[in-house]
mmCIF file of C-alpha atoms in Angstrom:
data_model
loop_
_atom_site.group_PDB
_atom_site.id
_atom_site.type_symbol
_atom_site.label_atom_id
_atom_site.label_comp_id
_atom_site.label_asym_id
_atom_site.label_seq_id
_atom_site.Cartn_x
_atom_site.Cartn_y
_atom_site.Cartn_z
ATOM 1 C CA UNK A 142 27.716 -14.558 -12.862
ATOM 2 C CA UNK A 143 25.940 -12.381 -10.225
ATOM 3 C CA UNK A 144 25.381 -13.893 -6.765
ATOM 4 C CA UNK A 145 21.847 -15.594 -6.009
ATOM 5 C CA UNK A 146 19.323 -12.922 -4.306
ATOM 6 C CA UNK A 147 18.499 -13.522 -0.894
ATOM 7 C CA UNK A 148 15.274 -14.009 0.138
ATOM 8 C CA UNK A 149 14.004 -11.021 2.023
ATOM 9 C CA UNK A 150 15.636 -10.311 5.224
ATOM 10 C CA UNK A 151 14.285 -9.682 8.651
ATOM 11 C CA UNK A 152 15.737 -8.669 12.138
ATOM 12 C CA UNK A 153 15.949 -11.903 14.399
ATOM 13 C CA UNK A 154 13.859 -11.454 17.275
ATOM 14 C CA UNK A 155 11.843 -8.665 15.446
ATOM 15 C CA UNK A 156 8.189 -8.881 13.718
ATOM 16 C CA UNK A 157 7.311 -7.764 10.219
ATOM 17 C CA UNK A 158 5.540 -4.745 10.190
ATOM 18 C CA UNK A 159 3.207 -4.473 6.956
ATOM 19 C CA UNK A 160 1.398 -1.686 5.332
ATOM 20 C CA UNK A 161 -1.477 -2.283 2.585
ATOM 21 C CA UNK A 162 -2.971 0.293 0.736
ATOM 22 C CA UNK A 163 -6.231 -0.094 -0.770
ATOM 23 C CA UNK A 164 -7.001 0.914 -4.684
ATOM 24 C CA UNK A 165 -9.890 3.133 -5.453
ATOM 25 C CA UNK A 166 -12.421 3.881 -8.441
ATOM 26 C CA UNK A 167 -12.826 7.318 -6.606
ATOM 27 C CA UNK A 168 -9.012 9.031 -7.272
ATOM 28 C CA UNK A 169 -9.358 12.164 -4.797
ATOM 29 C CA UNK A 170 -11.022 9.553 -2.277
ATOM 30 C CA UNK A 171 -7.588 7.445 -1.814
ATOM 31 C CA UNK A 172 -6.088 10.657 -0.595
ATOM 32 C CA UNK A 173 -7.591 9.855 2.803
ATOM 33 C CA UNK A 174 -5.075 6.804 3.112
ATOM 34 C CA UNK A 175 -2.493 9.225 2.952
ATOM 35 C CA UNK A 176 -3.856 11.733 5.765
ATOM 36 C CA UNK A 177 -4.660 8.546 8.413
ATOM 37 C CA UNK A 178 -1.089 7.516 7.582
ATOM 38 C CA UNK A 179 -0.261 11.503 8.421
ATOM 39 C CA UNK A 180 -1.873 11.252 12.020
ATOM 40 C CA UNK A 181 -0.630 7.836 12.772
ATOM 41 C CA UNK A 182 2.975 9.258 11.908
ATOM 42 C CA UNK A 183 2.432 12.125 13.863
ATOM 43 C CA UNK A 184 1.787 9.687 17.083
ATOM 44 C CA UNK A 185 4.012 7.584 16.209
ATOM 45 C CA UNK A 186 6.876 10.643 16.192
ATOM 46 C CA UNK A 187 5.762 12.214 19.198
ATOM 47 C CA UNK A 188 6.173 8.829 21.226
ATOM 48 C CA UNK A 189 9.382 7.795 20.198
ATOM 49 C CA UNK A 190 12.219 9.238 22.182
ATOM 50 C CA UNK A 191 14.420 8.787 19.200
ATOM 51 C CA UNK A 192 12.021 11.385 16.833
ATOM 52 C CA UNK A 193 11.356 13.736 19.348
ATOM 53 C CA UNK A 194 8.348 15.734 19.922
ATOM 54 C CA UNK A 195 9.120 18.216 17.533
ATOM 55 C CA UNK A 196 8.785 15.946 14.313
ATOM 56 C CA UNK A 197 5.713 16.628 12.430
ATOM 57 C CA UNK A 198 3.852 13.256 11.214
ATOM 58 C CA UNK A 199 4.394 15.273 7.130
ATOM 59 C CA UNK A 200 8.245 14.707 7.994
ATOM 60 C CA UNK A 201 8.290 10.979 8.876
ATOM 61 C CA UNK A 202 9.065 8.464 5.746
ATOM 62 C CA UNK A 203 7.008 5.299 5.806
ATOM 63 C CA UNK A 204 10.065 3.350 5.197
ATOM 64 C CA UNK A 205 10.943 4.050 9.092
ATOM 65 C CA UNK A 206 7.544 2.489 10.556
ATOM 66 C CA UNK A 207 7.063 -0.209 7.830
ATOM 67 C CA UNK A 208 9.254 -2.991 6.279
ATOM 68 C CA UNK A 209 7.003 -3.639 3.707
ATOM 69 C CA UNK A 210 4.121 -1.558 1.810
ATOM 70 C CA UNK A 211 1.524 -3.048 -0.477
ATOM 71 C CA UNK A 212 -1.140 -1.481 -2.464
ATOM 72 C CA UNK A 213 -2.744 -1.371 -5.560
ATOM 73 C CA UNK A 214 -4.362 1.285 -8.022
ATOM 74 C CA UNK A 215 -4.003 4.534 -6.377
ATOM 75 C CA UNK A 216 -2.814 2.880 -3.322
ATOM 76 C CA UNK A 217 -0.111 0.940 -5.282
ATOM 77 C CA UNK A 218 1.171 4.657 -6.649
ATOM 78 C CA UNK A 219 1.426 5.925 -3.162
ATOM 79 C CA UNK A 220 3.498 2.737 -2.302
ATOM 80 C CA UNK A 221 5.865 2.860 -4.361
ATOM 81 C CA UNK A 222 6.647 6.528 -3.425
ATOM 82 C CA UNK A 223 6.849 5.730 0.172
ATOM 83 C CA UNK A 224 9.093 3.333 -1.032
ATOM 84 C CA UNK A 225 11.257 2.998 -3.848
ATOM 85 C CA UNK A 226 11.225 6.658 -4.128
ATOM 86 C CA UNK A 227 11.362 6.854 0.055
ATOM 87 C CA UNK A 228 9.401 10.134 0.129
ATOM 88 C CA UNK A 229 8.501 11.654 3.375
ATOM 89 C CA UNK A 230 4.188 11.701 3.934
ATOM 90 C CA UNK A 231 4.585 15.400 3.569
ATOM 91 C CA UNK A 232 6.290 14.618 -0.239
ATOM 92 C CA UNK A 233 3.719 12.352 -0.875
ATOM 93 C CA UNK A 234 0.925 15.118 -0.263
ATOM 94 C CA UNK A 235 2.541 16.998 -3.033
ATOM 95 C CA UNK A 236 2.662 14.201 -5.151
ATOM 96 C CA UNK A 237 -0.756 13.315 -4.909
ATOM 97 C CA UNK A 238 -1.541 16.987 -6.008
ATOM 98 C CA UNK A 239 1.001 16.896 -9.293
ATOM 99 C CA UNK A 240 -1.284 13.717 -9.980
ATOM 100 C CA UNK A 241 -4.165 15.269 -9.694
ATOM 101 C CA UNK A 242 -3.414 18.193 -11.735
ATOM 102 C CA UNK A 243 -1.187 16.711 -14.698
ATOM 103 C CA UNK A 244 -3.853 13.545 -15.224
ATOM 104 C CA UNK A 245 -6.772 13.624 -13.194
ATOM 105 C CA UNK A 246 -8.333 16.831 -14.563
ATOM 106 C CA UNK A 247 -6.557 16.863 -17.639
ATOM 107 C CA UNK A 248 -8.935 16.706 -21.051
ATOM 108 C CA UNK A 249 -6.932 13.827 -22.025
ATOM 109 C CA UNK A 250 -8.432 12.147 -18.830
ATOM 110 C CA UNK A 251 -12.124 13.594 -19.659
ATOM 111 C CA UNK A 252 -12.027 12.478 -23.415
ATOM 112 C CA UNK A 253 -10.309 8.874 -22.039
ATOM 113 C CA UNK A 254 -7.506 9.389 -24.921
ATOM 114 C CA UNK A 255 -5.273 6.582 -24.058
ATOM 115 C CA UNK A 256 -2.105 8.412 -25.651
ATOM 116 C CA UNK A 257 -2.998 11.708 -23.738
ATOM 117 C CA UNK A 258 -2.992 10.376 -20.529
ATOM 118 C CA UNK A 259 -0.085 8.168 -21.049
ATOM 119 C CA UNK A 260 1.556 11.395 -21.775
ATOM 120 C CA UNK A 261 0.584 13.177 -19.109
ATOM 121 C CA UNK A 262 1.055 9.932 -16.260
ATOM 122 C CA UNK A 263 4.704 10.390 -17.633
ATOM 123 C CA UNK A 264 5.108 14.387 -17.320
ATOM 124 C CA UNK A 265 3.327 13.972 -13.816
ATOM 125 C CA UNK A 266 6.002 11.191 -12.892
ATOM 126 C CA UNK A 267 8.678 13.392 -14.559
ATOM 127 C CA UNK A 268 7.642 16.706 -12.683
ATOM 128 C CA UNK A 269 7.325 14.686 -9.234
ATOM 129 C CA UNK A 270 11.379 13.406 -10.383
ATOM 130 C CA UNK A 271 12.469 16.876 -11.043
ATOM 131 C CA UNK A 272 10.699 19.192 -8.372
ATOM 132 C CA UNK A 273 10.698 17.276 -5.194
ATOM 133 C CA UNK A 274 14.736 16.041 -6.091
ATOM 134 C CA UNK A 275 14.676 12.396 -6.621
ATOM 135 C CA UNK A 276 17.919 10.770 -7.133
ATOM 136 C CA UNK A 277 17.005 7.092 -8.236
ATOM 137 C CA UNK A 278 15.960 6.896 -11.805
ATOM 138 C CA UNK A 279 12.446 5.907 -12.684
ATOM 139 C CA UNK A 280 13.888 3.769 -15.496
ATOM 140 C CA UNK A 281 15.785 1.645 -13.277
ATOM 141 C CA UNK A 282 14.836 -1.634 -11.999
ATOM 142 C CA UNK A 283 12.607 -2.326 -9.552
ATOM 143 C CA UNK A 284 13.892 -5.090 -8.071
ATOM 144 C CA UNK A 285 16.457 -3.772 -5.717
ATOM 145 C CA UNK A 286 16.989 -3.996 -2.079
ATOM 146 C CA UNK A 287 18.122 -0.191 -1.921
ATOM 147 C CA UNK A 288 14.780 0.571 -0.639
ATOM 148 C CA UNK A 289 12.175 -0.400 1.327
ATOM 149 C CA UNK A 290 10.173 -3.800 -0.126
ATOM 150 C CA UNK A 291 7.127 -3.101 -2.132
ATOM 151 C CA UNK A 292 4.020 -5.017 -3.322
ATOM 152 C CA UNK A 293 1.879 -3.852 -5.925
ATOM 153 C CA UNK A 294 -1.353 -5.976 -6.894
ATOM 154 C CA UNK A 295 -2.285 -5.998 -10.352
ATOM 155 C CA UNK A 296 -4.475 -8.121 -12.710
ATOM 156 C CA UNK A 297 -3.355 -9.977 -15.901
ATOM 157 C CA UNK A 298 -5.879 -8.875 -18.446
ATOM 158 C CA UNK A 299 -5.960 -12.702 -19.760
ATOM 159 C CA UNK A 300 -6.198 -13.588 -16.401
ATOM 160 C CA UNK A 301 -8.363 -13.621 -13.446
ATOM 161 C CA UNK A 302 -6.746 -13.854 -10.955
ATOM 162 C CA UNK A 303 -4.272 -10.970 -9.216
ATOM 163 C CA UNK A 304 -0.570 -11.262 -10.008
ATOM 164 C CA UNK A 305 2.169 -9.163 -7.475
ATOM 165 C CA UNK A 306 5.287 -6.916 -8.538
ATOM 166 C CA UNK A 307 7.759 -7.087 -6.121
ATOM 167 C CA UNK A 308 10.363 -5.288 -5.043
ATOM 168 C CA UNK A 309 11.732 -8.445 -4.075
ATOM 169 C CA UNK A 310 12.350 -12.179 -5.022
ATOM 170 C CA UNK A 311 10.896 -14.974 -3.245
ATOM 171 C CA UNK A 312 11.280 -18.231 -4.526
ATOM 172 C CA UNK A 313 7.633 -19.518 -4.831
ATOM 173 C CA UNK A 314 6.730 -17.448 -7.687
ATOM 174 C CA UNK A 315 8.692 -15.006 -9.810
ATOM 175 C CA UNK A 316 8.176 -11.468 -10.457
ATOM 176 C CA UNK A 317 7.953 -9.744 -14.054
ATOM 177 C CA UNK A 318 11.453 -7.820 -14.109
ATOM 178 C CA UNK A 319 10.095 -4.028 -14.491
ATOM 179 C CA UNK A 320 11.418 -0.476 -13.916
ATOM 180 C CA UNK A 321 9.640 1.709 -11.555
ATOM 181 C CA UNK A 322 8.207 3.770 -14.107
ATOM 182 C CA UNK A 323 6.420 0.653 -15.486
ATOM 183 C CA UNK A 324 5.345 -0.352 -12.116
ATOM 184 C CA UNK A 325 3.872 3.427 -11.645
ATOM 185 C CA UNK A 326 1.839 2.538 -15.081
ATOM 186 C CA UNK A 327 0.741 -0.534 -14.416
ATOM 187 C CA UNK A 328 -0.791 0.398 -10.875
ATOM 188 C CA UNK A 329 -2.606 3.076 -12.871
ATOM 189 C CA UNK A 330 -3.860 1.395 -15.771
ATOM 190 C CA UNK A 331 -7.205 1.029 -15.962
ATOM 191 C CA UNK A 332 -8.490 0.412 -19.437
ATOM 192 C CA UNK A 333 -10.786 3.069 -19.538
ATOM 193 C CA UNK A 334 -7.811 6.438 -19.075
ATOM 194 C CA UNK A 335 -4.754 4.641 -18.909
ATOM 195 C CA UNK A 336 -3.721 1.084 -21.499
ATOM 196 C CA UNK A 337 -2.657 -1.940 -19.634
ATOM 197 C CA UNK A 338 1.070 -2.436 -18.976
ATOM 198 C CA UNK A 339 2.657 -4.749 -21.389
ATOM 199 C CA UNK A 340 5.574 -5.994 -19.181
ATOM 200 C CA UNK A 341 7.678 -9.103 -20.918
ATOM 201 C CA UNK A 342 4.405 -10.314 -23.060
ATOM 202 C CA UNK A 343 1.622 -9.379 -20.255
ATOM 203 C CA UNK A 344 -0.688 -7.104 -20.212
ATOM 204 C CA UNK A 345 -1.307 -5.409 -16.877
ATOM 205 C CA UNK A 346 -3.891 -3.196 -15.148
ATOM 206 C CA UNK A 347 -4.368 -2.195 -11.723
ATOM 207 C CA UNK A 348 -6.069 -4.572 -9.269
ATOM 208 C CA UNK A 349 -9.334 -2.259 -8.068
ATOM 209 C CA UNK A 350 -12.145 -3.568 -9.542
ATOM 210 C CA UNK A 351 -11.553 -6.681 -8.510
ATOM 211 C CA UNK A 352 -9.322 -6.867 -5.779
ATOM 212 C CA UNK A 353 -9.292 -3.427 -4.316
ATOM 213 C CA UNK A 354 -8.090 -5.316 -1.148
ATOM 214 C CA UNK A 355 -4.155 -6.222 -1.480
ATOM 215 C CA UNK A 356 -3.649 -7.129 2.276
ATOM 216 C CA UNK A 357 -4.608 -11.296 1.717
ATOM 217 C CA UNK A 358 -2.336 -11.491 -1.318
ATOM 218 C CA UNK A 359 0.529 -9.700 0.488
ATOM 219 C CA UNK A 360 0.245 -11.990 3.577
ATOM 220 C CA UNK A 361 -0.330 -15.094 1.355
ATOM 221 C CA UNK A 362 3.218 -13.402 -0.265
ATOM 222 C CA UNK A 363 4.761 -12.947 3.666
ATOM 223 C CA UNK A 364 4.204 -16.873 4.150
ATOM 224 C CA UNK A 365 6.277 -17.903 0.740
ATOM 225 C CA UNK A 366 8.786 -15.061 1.236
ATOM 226 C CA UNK A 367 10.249 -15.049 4.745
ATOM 227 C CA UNK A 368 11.878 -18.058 6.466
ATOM 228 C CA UNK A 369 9.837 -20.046 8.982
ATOM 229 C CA UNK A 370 11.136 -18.494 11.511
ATOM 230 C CA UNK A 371 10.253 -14.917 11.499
ATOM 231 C CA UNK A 372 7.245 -13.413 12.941
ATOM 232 C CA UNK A 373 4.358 -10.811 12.265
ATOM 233 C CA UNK A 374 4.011 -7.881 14.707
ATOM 234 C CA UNK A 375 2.010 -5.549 12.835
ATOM 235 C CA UNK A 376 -0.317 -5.539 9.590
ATOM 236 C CA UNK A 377 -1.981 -2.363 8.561
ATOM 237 C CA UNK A 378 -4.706 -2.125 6.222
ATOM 238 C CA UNK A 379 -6.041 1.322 5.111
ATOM 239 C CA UNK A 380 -8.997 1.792 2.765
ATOM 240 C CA UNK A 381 -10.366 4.664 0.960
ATOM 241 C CA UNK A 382 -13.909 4.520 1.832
ATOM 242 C CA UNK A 383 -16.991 3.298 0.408
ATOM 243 C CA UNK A 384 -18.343 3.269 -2.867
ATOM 244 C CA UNK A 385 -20.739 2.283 -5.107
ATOM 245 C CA UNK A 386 -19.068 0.379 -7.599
ATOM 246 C CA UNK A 387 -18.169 -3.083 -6.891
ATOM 247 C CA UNK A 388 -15.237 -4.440 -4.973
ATOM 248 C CA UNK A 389 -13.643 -6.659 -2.131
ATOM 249 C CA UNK A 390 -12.339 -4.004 -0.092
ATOM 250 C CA UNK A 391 -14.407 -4.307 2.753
ATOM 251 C CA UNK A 392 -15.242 -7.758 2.629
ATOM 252 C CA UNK A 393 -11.173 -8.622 2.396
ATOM 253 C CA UNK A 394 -10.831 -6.551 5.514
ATOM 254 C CA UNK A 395 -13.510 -8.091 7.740
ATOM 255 C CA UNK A 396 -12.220 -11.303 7.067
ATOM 256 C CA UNK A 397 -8.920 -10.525 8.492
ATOM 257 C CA UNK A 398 -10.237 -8.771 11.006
ATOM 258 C CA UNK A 399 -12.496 -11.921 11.978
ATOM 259 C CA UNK A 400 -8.813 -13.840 11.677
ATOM 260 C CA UNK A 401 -7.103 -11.562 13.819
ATOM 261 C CA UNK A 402 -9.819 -10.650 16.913
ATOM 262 C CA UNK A 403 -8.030 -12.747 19.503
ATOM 263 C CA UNK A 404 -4.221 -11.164 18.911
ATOM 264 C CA UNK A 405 -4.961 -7.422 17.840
ATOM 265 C CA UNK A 406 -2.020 -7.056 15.052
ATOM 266 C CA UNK A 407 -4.608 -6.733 12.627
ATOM 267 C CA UNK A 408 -5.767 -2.968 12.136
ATOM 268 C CA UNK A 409 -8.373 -1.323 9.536
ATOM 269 C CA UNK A 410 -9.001 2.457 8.850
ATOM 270 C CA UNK A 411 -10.634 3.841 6.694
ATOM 271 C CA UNK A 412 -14.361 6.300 6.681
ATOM 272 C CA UNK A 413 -17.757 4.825 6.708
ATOM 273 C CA UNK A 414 -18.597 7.104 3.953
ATOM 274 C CA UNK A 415 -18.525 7.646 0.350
ATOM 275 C CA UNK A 416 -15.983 10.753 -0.680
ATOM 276 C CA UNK A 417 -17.567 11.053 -3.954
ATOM 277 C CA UNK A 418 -17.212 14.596 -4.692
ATOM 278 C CA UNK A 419 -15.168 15.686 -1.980
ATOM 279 C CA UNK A 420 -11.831 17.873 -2.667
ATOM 280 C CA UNK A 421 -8.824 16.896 -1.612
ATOM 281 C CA UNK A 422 -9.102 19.694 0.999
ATOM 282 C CA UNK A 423 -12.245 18.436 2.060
ATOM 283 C CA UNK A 424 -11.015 14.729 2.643
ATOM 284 C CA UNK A 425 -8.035 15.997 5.035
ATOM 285 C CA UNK A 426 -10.751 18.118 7.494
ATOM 286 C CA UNK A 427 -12.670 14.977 7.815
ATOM 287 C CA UNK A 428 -9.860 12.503 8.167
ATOM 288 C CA UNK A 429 -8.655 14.683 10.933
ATOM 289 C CA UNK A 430 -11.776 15.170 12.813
ATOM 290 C CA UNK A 431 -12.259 11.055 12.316
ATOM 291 C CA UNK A 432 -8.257 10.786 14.347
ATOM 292 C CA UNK A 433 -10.391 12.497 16.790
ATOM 293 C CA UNK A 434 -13.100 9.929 16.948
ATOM 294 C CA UNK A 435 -13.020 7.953 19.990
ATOM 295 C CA UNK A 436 -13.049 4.412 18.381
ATOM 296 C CA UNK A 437 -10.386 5.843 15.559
ATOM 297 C CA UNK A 438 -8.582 7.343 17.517
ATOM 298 C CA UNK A 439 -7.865 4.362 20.189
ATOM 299 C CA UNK A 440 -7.234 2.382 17.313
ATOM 300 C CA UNK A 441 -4.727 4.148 15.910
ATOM 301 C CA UNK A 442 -2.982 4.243 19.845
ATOM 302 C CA UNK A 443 -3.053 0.589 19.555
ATOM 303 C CA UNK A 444 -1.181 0.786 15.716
ATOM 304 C CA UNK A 445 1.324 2.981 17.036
ATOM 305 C CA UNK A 446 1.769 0.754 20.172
ATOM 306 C CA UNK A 447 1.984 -1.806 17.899
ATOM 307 C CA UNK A 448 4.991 -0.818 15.351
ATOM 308 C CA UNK A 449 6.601 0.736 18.123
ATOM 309 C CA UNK A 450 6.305 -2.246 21.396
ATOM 310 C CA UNK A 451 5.144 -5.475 19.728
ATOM 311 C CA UNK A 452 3.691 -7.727 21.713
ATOM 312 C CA UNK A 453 1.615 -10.073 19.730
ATOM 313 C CA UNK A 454 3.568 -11.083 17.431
ATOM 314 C CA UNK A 455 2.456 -14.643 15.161
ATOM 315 C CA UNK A 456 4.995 -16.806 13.630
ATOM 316 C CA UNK A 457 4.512 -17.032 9.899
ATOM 317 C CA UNK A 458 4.614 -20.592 9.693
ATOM 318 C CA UNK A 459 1.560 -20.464 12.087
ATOM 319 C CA UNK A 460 0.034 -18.069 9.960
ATOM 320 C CA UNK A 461 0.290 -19.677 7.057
ATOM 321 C CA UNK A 462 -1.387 -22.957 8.349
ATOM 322 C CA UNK A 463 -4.256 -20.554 9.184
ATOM 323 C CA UNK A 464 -4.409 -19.466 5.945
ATOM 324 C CA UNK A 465 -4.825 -22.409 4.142
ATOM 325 C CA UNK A 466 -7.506 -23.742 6.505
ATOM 326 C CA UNK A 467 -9.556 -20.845 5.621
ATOM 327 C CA UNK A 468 -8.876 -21.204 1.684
ATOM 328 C CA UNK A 469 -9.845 -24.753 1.957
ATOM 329 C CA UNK A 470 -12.715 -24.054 3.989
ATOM 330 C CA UNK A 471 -13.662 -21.026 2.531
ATOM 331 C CA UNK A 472 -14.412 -19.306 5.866
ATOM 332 C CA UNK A 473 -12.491 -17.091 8.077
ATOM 333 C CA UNK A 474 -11.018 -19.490 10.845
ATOM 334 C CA UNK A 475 -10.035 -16.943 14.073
ATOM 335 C CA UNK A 476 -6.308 -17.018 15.076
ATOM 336 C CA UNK A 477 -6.131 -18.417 18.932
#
């Protein structure tokens, strides 16, 4: 019999640092989480003596500035690249593109044939294998501590409420056992294009509609999954903009921003505009004039500070009392 899985481990001494990636109705729109993550990389690179100035913020992998990554719809595809498949930002770029080109404007996408774009998710997935030289196997599991721990919010279609597949165990609350490839469908799934995920008798579809937000659920997660102990340094949340359909993207962030005003470990990006209509192109000329935005730009300073000095870090056990005052409540209670 195989030995027990450890819970999640974590350096003594050394916060978490956590990455959230929000899902999106609008698919080119979501490609602006991956361009703020390109300038914060490129910072990040050029200030630490161990990366050197020369490193471009394309070349940096995610899994060196994050432990974990969360994200759902969209955002849950992009995490599991940075993370299971450890892709560099500058792969991910690419990836986005194969998506968008293999599904996004394919007629099987227009005409909302289920088969078609299950088909041609699974050529896009394939492609991204073959091309950019993947060695792990979609079809293997994705549970596995060979790779950076991942979170991906989705929704039970008999159920309200979101449900999480992790990378990891914790002990709280188990996680469907699922390949990669069924994580990249599930994350995806929307009804409309894409069928839910059935996954060991459930049915799942991405979290967007409802939850676009994944950055409660994940910290809600950090509380059950590390020991007592360890500590928060960093939590990054990055959104996709605004739009007109309904979700708790903003709403989920200004909470936790409310939570977090007194220790800055808490950081938000994302445009104060809808990208409706914008090309991928398009999206990358304004994110980089916004990194030049004085507010945007100080913020992401304080991010890189952040994942690369820590100072205020917040034990989890305190951070989990705060939590439940504020579910109980049912107001956002400030961290002192």
């Amino acid at each position: 019999m195989a030995a027990a899985k450890a819970p999640p481990s974590h350096e003594p001494g050394k916060g978490l640092r956590i990455l959230t990636l929000d899902g999106s109705s609008l698919i080119t729109a979501a490609s602006s989480e991956v361009f703020f993550l390109e300038g914060i990389a490129h910072r990040w690179a050029f200030d630490d003596p161990e990366k050197g100035k020369a490193k471009d913020g394309t070349d940096v992998r995610i899994s060196e500035m994050f432990d974990i990554v969360g994200g759902t719809g969209i955002g849950g595809f992009y995490a599991i690249l940075f993370t299971a498949l450890n892709m560099t930002i500058g792969q991910v770029i690419k990836c986005q593109r194969i998506l968008h080109e293999k599904l996004f404007t394919s007629k099987s996408w227009a005409e909302k044939d289920h088969h078609g774009c299950t088909k041609a998710l699974d050529e896009a997935l394939d492609e991204i294998h073959t091309k950019l030289c993947v060695s792990l196997d979609l079809d293997s599991s994705f549970c596995s501590d060979s790779f950076t721990k991942c979170f991906i919010s989705v929704l039970n279609t008999s159920a309200p409420h979101p449900r999480a597949l992790r990378s990891y165990r914790i002990r709280a609350v188990p996680s469907p056992q699922c390949t990669i490839r069924q994580v990249f469908h599930a994350t995806l799934a929307d009804s409309e294009h894409l069928p839910p995920t059935f996954i060991h008798d459930e049915h799942f579809v991405n979290a967007s509609t409802s939850c676009a937000n994944p950055s409660l659920e994940l910290m809600k997660d950090l509380v059950a999954a590390f020991p007592r102990n360890s500590y928060l340094a960093c939590f990054v949340n990055v959104g996709a903009g605004w739009t007109k359909l309904p979700n708790n993207s903003e709403s989920v962030a200004n909470n936790l921003l409310s939570m977090f005003q007194n220790l800055q470990c808490f950081f938000r990006l994302s445009v104060k505009k809808e990208l409706s209509g914008e090309s991928i192109s398009g999206i990358k000329s304004l994110i980089m004039c916004s990194l030049q935005e004085e507010r945007i730009s100080e913020d992401v300073d304080d991010i890189v500070e952040a994942l690369l000095h820590p100072h205020n870090v917040i034990p989890l056990e305190r951070l989990g009392m705060i939590l439940l005052i504020s579910v109980r409540t049912l107001t956002t209670v400030p961290l002192l």
